[in-house]
Coordinates of C-alpha atoms in Angstrom, one line a residue:
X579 CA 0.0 0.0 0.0
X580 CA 1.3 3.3 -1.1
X581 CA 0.8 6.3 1.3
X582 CA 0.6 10.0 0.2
X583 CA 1.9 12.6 2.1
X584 CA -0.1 15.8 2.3
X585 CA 2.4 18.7 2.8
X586 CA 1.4 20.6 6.3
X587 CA -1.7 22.8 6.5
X588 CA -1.2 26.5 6.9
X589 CA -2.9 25.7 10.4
X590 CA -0.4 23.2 11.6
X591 CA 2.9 22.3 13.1
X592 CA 5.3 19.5 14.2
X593 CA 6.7 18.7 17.5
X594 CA 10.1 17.1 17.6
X595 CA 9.9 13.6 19.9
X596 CA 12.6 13.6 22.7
X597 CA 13.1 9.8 23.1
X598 CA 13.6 8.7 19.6
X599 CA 14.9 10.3 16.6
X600 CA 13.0 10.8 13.6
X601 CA 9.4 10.5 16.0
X602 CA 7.7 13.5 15.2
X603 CA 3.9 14.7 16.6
X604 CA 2.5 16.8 13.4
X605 CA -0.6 18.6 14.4
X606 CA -2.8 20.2 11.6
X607 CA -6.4 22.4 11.8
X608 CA -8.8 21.1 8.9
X609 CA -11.2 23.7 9.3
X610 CA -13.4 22.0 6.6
X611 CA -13.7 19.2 8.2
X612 CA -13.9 21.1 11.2
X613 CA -11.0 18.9 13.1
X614 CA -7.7 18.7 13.8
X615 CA -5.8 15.9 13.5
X616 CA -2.8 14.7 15.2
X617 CA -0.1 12.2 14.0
X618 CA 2.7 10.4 14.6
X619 CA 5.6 10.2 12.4
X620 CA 8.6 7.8 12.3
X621 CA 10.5 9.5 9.8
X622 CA 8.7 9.9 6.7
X623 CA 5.9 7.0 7.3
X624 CA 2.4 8.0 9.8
X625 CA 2.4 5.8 12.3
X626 CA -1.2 6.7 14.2
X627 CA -3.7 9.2 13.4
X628 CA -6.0 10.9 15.8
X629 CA -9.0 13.3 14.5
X630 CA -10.7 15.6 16.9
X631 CA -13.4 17.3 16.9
X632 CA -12.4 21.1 16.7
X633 CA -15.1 21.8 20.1
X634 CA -12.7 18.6 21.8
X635 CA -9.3 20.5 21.5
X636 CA -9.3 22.9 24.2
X637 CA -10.4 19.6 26.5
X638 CA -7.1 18.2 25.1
X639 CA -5.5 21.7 26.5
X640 CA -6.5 21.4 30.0
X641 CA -5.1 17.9 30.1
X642 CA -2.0 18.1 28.9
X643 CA -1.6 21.0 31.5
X644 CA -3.5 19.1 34.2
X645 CA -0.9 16.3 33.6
X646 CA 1.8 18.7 35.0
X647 CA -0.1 20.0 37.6
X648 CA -0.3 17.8 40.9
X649 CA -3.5 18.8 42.7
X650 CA -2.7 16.9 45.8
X651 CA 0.1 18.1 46.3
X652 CA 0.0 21.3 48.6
X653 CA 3.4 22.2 47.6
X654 CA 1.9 23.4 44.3
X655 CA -0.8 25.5 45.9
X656 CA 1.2 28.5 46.7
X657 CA 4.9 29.6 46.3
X658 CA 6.1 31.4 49.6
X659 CA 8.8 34.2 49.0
X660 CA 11.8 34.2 51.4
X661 CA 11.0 37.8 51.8
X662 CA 7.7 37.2 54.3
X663 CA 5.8 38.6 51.2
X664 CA 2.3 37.0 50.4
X665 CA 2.2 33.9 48.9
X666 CA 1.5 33.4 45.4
X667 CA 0.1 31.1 43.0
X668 CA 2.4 28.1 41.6
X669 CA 3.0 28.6 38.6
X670 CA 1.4 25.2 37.1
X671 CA -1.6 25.6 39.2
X672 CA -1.2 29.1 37.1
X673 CA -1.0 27.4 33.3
X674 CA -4.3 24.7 34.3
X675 CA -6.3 27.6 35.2
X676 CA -5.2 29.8 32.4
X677 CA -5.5 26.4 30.2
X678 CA -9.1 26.4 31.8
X679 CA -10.3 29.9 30.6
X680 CA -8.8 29.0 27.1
X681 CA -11.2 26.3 26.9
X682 CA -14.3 28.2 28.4
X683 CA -13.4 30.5 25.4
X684 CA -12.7 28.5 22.6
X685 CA -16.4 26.5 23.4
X686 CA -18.2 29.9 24.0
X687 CA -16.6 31.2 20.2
X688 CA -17.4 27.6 19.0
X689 CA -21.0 28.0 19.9
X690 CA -21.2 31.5 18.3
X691 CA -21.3 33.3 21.7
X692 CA -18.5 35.6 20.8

């Protein structure tokens, strides 16, 4: 079986893989289709294919920032300065709610509430 390879969308990029050269995470936006589709490469050959629905992406967000973000752990709560100054927020817990209001905004645009 012979596979095409579509060049990248103007809405798309790639994401170079850490553990093994050559592994490559190519997102793309397919707004008419209204998805976006992530894939995995091994060098020039797609090894798996996800397709989202364009309203499912920013739930994709806030997990892949809730996976660096440790609730439990009250460490990441707050950040106390040496100073005796307040404390403030960590900065995870900072990116998953940040992440969260991305989402809340994308769905509100996506259901024509802009």
């Amino acid at each position: 079986m012979v596979q095409t390879v579509s060049p990248l969308p103007v809405h798309g990029d790639v994401i170079v893989g850490q553990d093994a050269v050559g592994k490559i995470l190519r997102v793309s936006r397919h707004s008419e289709l209204d998805r976006v589709v992530l894939s995995i490469w091994d060098g020039a050959r797609c090894v798996a294919t996800l397709r989202l629905a364009t309203g499912d992406v920013p739930e994709l967000v806030r997990v892949l920032v809730g996976t660096l973000v440790d609730e439990s752990a009250p460490a990441l709560a707050a950040v106390a300065p040496a100073d005796g100054a307040p404390a403030r927020e960590h900065p995870w817990t900072t990116a998953l709610r940040w992440a969260n209001r991305g989402r809340d905004e994308v769905r509100r645009r996506l259901a024509g509430d802009a």
